[in-house]
Amino acid sequence: QVQLVESGGGLVQPGGSLRLSCAASGFTLDYYAIGWFRQAPGKEREGVSCISSSDGRTYYANSVKGRFTISRGNAKNTVYLQMNSLKPEDTAVYYCAASTVCRYGMDYWGKGTLVTVSS
């Protein structure tokens, strides 16, 4: 059974850092593009970052560029999102998703992990 599980969310002060993990079971993440999305209360889900499967190219939303880094872990079947210089507006439920290419309509989704940036 295909499954994605996010972890690493929590409460952090503005300016702090968190690293989110996306672990897969039932399939190999290396063969898929992996995206991170987020949804804040009362807002639509938005794409945050994505890493392609073919050439490892990475993509970032303008709002997180220079602060967030997506990477594939040395441990198989894990993708990370390193989030630095966090701002209150980064507060959201963060989801990882997998598909053949980076796109908004990904094929497989995790259930999300909550990130709260507040003092």
Coordinates of C-alpha atoms in Angstrom, one line a residue:
Q1 CA 0.0 0.0 0.0
V2 CA 1.3 3.4 -1.0
Q3 CA 1.8 5.7 1.9
L4 CA 3.5 9.0 2.7
V5 CA 4.0 10.2 6.2
E6 CA 5.2 13.6 7.2
S7 CA 7.0 14.4 10.5
G8 CA 9.0 17.2 12.1
G9 CA 6.3 19.8 12.6
G10 CA 5.8 21.7 15.8
L11 CA 5.9 25.1 17.4
V12 CA 8.8 27.4 16.7
Q13 CA 9.6 31.0 17.4
P14 CA 10.0 33.5 14.5
G15 CA 13.5 33.2 13.1
G16 CA 13.8 29.6 14.1
S17 CA 14.2 26.5 12.0
L18 CA 12.5 23.1 11.5
R19 CA 13.2 20.2 9.3
L20 CA 10.3 18.3 7.9
S21 CA 10.6 14.7 6.8
C22 CA 8.5 12.8 4.3
A23 CA 8.9 9.0 4.5
A24 CA 7.3 6.6 2.0
S25 CA 6.2 3.0 2.1
G26 CA 5.0 0.9 -0.7
F27 CA 7.0 2.6 -3.3
T28 CA 10.5 4.1 -3.9
L29 CA 10.6 7.9 -3.6
D30 CA 13.7 8.1 -5.8
Y31 CA 11.6 7.4 -8.8
Y32 CA 9.1 10.1 -8.1
A33 CA 9.0 13.9 -8.0
I34 CA 8.3 14.9 -4.5
G35 CA 6.6 18.2 -3.6
W36 CA 5.8 20.0 -0.4
F37 CA 2.6 21.9 -0.1
R38 CA 1.0 23.9 2.7
Q39 CA -2.4 25.1 3.7
A40 CA -2.9 27.8 6.3
P41 CA -6.3 28.3 8.1
G42 CA -8.8 29.8 5.7
K43 CA -6.5 29.7 2.8
E44 CA -6.1 27.5 -0.3
R45 CA -3.3 24.9 -0.5
E46 CA -0.2 26.3 -2.1
G47 CA 2.9 24.7 -3.5
V48 CA 6.1 25.3 -1.4
S49 CA 8.8 23.3 -3.1
C50 CA 9.4 20.3 -5.3
I51 CA 12.3 18.1 -6.4
S52 CA 12.2 16.3 -9.7
S53 CA 13.1 12.6 -10.1
S54 CA 14.9 12.9 -13.4
D55 CA 17.5 15.5 -12.8
G56 CA 17.1 16.5 -9.2
R57 CA 16.0 20.0 -10.2
T58 CA 14.4 21.9 -7.3
Y59 CA 11.6 24.5 -7.4
Y60 CA 10.6 26.9 -4.7
A61 CA 7.7 29.4 -4.1
N62 CA 8.9 32.9 -4.1
S63 CA 7.8 33.3 -0.5
V64 CA 10.2 30.6 0.7
K65 CA 13.1 31.0 -1.7
G66 CA 16.4 31.4 0.1
R67 CA 14.9 30.1 3.4
F68 CA 13.7 26.6 2.6
T69 CA 15.7 23.7 1.1
I70 CA 14.3 20.5 -0.3
S71 CA 16.5 17.4 -0.5
R72 CA 16.5 13.7 -0.8
G73 CA 17.9 11.9 2.2
N74 CA 20.8 9.5 2.2
A75 CA 18.4 7.0 3.7
K76 CA 16.2 5.7 1.0
N77 CA 12.6 6.8 0.8
T78 CA 13.0 10.0 2.7
V79 CA 12.7 13.6 1.5
Y80 CA 13.4 16.6 3.7
L81 CA 12.3 20.2 3.8
Q82 CA 14.7 22.3 5.8
M83 CA 13.0 25.5 6.9
N84 CA 15.1 28.4 8.2
S85 CA 14.2 32.0 9.2
L86 CA 10.7 31.0 9.8
K87 CA 8.0 33.6 9.8
P88 CA 4.5 33.7 11.3
E89 CA 3.1 33.5 7.8
D90 CA 4.7 30.1 7.4
T91 CA 2.2 28.7 9.9
A92 CA 0.3 26.0 8.1
V93 CA -0.3 22.2 7.7
Y94 CA 2.5 21.0 5.5
Y95 CA 1.9 18.0 3.2
C96 CA 4.3 16.0 1.1
A97 CA 3.1 14.5 -2.2
A98 CA 4.5 12.3 -5.0
S99 CA 4.0 12.1 -8.7
T100 CA 5.8 11.5 -11.9
V101 CA 6.6 15.2 -12.3
C102 CA 6.4 18.3 -10.2
R103 CA 2.9 19.7 -10.6
Y104 CA 0.0 20.9 -8.4
G105 CA -2.1 17.8 -8.9
M106 CA 0.2 15.2 -7.4
D107 CA -0.9 11.5 -7.3
Y108 CA -0.1 10.5 -3.7
W109 CA -0.5 12.6 -0.6
G110 CA 0.4 12.4 3.1
K111 CA -1.9 13.5 5.9
G112 CA 0.2 16.5 6.8
T113 CA 2.1 17.9 9.8
L114 CA 1.4 21.2 11.5
V115 CA 4.0 23.9 11.7
T116 CA 3.2 26.9 14.0
V117 CA 5.5 29.9 14.0
S118 CA 4.7 32.1 17.0
S119 CA 6.4 33.8 19.9

